[in-house]
XYZ file of C-alpha atoms in Angstrom:
402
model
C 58.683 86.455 82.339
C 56.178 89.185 83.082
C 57.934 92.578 82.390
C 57.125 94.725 85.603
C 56.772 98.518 85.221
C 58.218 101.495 87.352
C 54.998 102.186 89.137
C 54.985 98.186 90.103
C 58.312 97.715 91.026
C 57.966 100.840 93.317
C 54.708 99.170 94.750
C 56.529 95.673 95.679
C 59.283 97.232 96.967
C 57.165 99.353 99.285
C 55.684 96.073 100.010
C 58.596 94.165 101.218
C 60.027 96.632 103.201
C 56.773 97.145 105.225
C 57.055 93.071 105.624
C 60.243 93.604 107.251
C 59.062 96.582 109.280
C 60.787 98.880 107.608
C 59.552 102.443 106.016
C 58.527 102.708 102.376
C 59.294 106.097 102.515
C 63.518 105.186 103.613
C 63.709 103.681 100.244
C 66.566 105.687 97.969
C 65.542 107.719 95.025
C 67.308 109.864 92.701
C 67.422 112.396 89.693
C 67.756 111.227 86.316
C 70.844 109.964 85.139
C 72.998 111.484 81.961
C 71.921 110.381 79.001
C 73.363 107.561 77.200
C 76.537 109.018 75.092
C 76.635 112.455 76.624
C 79.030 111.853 79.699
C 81.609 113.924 78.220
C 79.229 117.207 78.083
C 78.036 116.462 81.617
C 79.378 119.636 83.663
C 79.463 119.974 87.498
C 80.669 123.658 88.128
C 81.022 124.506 84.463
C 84.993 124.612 84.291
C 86.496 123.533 81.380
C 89.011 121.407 83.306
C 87.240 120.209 86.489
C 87.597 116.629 85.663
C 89.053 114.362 82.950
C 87.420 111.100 81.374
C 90.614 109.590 79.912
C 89.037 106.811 78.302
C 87.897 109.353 75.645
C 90.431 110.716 72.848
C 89.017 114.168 73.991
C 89.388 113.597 77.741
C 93.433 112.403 77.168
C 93.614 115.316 74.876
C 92.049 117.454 77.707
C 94.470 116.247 80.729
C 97.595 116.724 78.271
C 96.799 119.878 78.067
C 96.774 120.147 81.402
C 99.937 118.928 82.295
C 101.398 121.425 79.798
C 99.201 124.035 81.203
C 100.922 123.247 84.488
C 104.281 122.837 83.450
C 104.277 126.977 82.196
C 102.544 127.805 85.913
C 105.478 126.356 87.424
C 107.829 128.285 84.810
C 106.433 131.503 86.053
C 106.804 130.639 89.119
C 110.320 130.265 89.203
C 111.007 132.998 86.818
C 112.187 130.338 83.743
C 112.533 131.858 80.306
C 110.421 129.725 77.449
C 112.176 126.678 76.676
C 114.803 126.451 80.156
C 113.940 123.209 81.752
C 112.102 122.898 84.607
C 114.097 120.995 87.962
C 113.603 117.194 88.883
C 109.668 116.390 89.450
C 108.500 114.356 92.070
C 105.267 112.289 91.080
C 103.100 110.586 94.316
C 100.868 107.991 93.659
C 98.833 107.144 97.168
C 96.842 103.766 96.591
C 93.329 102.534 97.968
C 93.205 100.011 101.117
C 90.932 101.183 103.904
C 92.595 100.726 106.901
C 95.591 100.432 105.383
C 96.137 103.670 105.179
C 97.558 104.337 107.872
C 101.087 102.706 106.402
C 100.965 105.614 104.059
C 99.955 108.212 106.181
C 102.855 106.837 108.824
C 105.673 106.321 106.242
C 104.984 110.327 104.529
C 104.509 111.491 108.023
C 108.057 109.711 109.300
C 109.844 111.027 105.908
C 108.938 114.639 106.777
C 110.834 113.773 110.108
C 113.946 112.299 108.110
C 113.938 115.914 106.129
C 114.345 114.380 103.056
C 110.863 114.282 102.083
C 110.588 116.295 98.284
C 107.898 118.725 97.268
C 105.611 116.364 95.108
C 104.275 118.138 91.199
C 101.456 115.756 90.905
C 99.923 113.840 93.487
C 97.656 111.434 92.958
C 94.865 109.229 95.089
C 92.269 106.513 95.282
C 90.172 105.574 97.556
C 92.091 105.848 101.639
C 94.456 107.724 99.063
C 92.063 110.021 98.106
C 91.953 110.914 101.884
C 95.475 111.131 102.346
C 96.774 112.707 98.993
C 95.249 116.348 100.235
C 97.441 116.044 102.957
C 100.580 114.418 101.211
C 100.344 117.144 98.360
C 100.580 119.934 100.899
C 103.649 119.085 102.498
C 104.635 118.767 106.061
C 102.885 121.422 107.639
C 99.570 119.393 107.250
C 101.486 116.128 109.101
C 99.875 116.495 111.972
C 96.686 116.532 110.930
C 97.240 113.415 108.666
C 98.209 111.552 111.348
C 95.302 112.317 113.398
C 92.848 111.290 110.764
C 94.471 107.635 110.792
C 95.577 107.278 114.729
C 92.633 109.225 116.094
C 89.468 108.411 114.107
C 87.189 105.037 114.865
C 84.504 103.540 113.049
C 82.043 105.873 114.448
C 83.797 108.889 112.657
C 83.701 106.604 109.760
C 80.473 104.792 108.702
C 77.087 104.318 110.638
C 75.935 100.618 110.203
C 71.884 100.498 108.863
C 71.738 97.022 110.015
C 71.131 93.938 107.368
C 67.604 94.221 106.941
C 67.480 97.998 105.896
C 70.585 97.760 104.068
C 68.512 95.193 102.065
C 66.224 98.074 100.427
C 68.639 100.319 100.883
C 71.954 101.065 98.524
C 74.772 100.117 100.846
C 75.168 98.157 104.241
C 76.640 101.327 105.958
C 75.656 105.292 105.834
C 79.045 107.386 105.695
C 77.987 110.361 106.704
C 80.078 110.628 109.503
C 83.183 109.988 107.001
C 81.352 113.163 105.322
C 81.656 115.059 108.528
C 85.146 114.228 109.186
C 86.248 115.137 105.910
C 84.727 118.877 106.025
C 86.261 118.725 109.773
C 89.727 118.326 107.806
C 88.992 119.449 104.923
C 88.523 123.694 105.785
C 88.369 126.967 103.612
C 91.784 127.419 104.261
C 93.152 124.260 103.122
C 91.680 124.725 100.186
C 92.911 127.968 99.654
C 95.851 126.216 99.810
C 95.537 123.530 97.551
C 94.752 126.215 94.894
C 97.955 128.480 95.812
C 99.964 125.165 95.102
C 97.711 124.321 91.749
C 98.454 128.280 90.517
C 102.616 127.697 91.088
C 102.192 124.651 88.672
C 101.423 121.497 90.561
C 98.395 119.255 90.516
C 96.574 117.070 93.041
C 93.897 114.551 91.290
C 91.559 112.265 93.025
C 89.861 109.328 90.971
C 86.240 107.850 91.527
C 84.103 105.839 89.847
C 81.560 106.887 87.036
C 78.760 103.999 88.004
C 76.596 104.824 85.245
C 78.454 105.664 82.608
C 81.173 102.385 84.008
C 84.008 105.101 83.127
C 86.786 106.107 85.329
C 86.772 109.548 86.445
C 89.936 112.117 87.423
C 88.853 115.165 89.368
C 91.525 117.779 89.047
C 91.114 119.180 92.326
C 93.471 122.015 92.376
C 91.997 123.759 89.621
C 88.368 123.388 91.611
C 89.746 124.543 94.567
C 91.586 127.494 92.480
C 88.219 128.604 90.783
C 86.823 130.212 93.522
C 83.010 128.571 92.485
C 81.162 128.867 95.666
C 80.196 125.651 95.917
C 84.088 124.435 95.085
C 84.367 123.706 99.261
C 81.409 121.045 99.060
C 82.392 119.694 95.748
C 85.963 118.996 96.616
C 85.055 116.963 100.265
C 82.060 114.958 97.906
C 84.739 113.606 95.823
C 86.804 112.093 98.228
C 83.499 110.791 100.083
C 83.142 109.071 96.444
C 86.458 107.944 96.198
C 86.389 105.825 99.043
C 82.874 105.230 98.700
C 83.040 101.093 98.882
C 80.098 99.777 96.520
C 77.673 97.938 98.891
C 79.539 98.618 101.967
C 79.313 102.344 101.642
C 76.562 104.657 100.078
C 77.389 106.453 96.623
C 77.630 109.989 96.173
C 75.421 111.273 93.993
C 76.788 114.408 92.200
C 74.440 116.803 90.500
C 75.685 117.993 87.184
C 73.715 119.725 84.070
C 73.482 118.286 80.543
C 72.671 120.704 77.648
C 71.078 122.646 80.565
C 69.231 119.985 81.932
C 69.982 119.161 85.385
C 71.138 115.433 85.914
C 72.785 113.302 88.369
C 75.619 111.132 88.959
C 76.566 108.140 90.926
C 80.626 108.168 91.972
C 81.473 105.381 94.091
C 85.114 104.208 95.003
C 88.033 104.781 92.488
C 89.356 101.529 92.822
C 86.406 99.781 90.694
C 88.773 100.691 88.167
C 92.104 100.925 89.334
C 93.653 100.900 92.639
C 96.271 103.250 92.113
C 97.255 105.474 88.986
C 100.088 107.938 88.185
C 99.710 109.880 84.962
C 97.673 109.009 82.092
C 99.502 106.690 78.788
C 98.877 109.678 76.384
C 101.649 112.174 78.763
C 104.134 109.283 78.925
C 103.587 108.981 75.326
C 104.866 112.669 74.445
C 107.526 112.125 76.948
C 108.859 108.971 75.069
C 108.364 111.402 71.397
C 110.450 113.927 72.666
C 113.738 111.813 74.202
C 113.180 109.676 70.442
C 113.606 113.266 68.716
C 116.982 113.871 70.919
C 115.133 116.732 72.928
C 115.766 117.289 76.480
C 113.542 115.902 79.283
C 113.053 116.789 82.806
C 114.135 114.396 85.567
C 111.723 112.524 86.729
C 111.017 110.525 89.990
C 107.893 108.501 91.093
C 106.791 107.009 94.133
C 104.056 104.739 94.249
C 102.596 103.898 98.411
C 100.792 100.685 97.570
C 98.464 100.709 101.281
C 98.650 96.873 101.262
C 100.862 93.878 100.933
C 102.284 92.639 98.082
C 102.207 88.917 98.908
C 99.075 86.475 99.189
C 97.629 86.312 102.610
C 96.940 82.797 103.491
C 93.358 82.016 105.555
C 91.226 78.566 105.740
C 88.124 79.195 103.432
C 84.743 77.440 104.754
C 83.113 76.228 102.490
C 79.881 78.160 102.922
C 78.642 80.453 99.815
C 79.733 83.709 102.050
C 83.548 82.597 102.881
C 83.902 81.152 99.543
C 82.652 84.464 97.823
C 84.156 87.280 100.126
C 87.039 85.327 100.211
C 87.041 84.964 95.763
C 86.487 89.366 95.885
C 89.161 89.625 98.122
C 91.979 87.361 95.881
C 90.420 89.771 92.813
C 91.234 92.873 95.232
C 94.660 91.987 96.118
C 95.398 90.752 92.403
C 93.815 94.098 90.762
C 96.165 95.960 93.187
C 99.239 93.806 92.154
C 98.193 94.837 88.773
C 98.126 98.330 89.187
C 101.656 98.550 90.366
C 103.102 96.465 87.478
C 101.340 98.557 85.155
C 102.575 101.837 86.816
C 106.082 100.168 86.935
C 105.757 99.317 83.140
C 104.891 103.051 82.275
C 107.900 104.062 84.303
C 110.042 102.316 82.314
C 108.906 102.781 79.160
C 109.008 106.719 80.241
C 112.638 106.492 81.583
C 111.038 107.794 84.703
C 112.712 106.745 87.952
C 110.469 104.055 90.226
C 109.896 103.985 93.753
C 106.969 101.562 95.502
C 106.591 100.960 98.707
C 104.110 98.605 100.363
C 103.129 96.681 103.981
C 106.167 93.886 104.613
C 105.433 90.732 105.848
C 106.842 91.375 108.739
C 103.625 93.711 109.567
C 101.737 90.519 111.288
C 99.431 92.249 113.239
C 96.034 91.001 111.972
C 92.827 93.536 111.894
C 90.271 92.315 114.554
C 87.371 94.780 113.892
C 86.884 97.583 110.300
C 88.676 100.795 111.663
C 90.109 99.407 114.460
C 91.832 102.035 116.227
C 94.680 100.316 117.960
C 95.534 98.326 114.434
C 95.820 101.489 112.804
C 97.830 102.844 115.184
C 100.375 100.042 114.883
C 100.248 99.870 111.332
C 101.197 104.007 111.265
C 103.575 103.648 113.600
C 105.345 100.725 111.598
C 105.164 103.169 108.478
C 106.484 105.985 110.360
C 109.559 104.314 112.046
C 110.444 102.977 108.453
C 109.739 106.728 107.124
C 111.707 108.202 109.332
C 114.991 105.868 108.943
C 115.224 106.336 105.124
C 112.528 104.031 103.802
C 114.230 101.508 101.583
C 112.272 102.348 98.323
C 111.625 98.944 95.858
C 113.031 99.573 92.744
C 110.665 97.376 90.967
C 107.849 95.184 92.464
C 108.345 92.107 94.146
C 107.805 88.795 91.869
C-alpha cells in the first residue's frame, strides 16, 4: 500500500470535500498532541491537584492525598481536634444517559422536597451527570435551576446538526456549541464561587472525561479549580463538562490546551463514559479504608448513593437486518451492559469497604418511549416520574437487580 504523507492526505481531503461542495477550509485542525509517555506532566492551569489520572501509581497516590487533604478541611470546619472522627459521609455518584437525566435531576429535586435529602462530601459525575452533579453537590438552593436545565431546554439549546455530508469531513455529526452556551448560562461566577466555598469546608465535586489520546480516564477535581481563583478557572470548569458529555461522533471533542515541559500542547476530552459510566471513589481510598477497620481503628460512617440515569433491564426492539440497525443496535447492548457493569463494580467496592449502598435507576414501569434526541415533553415525564418517587421517600435498591 502506498504510504501517503501529511501534505497528501491534507490535499485529498481538500479534494473530497470540494466534490461534495463543501469548504476545504471547514476541515478541523489542531495543536500538537502530548507526547507519547508524558500525560502525567501535562498541566492545564498549573495546580498541583487540578485533575487525577488514576490509572497511574502517582495519580492514585495523588487523589489519596486528596481525600485526606479534604477530610482535615472538613475538621476545621467543624472545629474537630486531630484524631475526633468526622460525622456520617454521604457519597453521590450521578451516572451518564443523555436524556435520561432528567430521572436524576427529578428524583434529587423531589428528595429536597421530602427534606430528607443529606449534604453530599463527594459528588461525583459522567457525562448528563457531569451536568447535573454541579447542581446536586450544591444542595437545594440550586433545585430550581436543575430542573430547568432538564424540563426547559430542547435540542436547539443542545447540539446544532452539520448535516451528514459535512459531518463526513468533519469530527462529529453535531456542533454543541449551544450545550456550551447553556452551560456558561448555568454555570455563573457565582456558582462557582460557590463550589469552591464548599471544596474549602472539606467536600469535593469531580467530573470524569475522556483522555482520547492518551486512551486514559481523566478526574477533574473541580472544586479545587474553582477554589484557585486562576482566571481562566470559569472557562475551564464549563469545558469539562462540555467534554464530559461530549458523545464521540455524535458530539464534537473539546480540545483543552495544556503545556508540556513548557511547550504548549493540546488535548482531546470527549465523554467520560468511554471508560466508565459511573464511578464513586477510586480502589486505592477503599483500600486504606479496608487497612484501617483490619487494624481495629475506627472508621467514619459511610453512605453511597449511586443514580444510574437508565434502566437496569434489557430493552427489547426488532433489529433489521441492515448493517445500520444491526450495528447501532450491537453499541447500544455494549452501552447498557458497560452501565450494568459499572454499578456492580461500584456495589462490589461498597461491600468490600463496609460502606452502605444505595442505587437507584428508571423502573420498568417508566414506558414512555423517546420519539425525537432531547425531546422536551419525554423529559418532562421522565423528571416528573423521578420527582414524584423523590419526593415520597424513594425506595433505595440495596444491591442491583439480577
Amino acid at each position: 500500500m502506498t504510504r501517503l504523507t501529511a501534505r497528501r492526505r491534507s490535499l485529498l481531503a481538500a479534494g473530497a470535500a470540494s466534490m461534495l461542495g463543501l469548504p476545504g477550509c471547514a476541515l478541523p485542525v489542531r495543536g500538537p498532541a502530548v507526547p507519547r509517555g508524558r500525560t502525567l506532566a501535562a498541566q492545564v492551569l498549573g495546580l498541583p491537584n487540578e485533575r487525577f489520572v488514576v490509572t497511574s501509581p502517582e495519580g492514585q497516590r495523588a487523589i489519596e492525598a486528596e481525600f485526606d487533604a479534604a477530610a482535615d478541611r472538613m475538621r476545621r470546619r467543624l472545629g474537630l481536634r486531630p484524631g475526633q472522627p468526622l460525622p456520617q459521609l454521604n457519597l453521590l455518584s450521578v451516572s451518564g444517559g443523555g436524556e435520561n437525566g432528567a430521572f436524576g435531576a427529578g428524583l434529587l429535586c423531589g428528595w429536597s422536597e421530602l427534606g430528607t435529602r443529606p449534604e453530599f462530601n463527594l459528588v461525583t459525575g459522567v457525562s448528563t451527570g457531569a451536568l447535573t452533579a454541579p447542581f446536586a453537590f450544591l444542595g437545594r438552593d440550586y433545585d430550581p435551576q436543575l430542573r430547568a436545565v432538564y424540563t426547559d431546554l430542547t435540542l436547539a439549546d443542545i447540539a446544532a446538526s452539520r448535516g451528514l455530508l459535512q459531518a463526513v469531513f468533519h469530527e462529529s455529526l453535531a456542533d454543541t456549541a449551544p450545550l456550551f452556551r447553556t452551560i456558561s448560562r448555568y454555570l455563573d461566577q457565582p456558582m462557582l464561587a460557590a463550589i469552591a466555598r464548599a471544596h474549602e469546608g472539606g467536600r469535593l465535586l469531580l467530573i470524569g472525561s475522556t483522555n482520547l489520546d492518551a486512551q486514559v480516564p481523566v478526574i477533574w477535581n473541580i472544586g479545587a479549580i474553582a477554589a484557585s481563583g486562576h482566571p481562566r478557572a470559569l472557562d475551564l470548569v464549563r469545558r469539562i463538562l462540555l467534554a464530559s458529555a461530549a458523545v464521540p461522533g455524535v458530539f464534537a471533542p473539546v480540545m483543552i490546551d495544556v503545556t508540556v515541559d513548557g511547550e504548549a500542547r493540546q488535548e482531546m476530552h470527549v465523554d467520560g463514559g468511554a471508560f466508565a459510566q459511573a464511578f464513586l471513589y477510586p480502589l486505592s481510598v477503599g483500600r486504606r479504608r479496608r487497612e484501617r477497620l483490619v487494624r481495629g481503628g475506627a472508621a467514619r460512617d459511610v453512605e453511597a448513593y449511586v443514580i444510574r440515569n437508565g434502566r437496569l433491564d434489557p430493552e427489547w426492539a426488532t433489529v433489521e437486518r441492515r448493517t445500520l440497525g444491526i450495528s447501532g443496535r450491537a453499541i447500544s447492548t455494549m452501552i447498557a451492559a458497560s452501565g450494568y457493569n459499572d454499578v456492580i463494580r461500584i456495589y462490589n467496592a461498597t461491600q468490600r469497604d463496609d460502606v452502605g449502598f444505595n442505587l437507584a435507576f428508571i423502573g420498568s414501569d417508566f414506558d414512555m418511549q423517546l420519539p425525537a434526541p432531547f425531546d422536551q415533553g419525554f423529559m418532562r415525564a421522565l423528571f416528573q416520574y423521578g420527582y414524584e418517587r423523590g419526593r415520597r421517600g424513594y425506595d433505595w435498591a440495596k444491591r442491583p437487580p439480577l
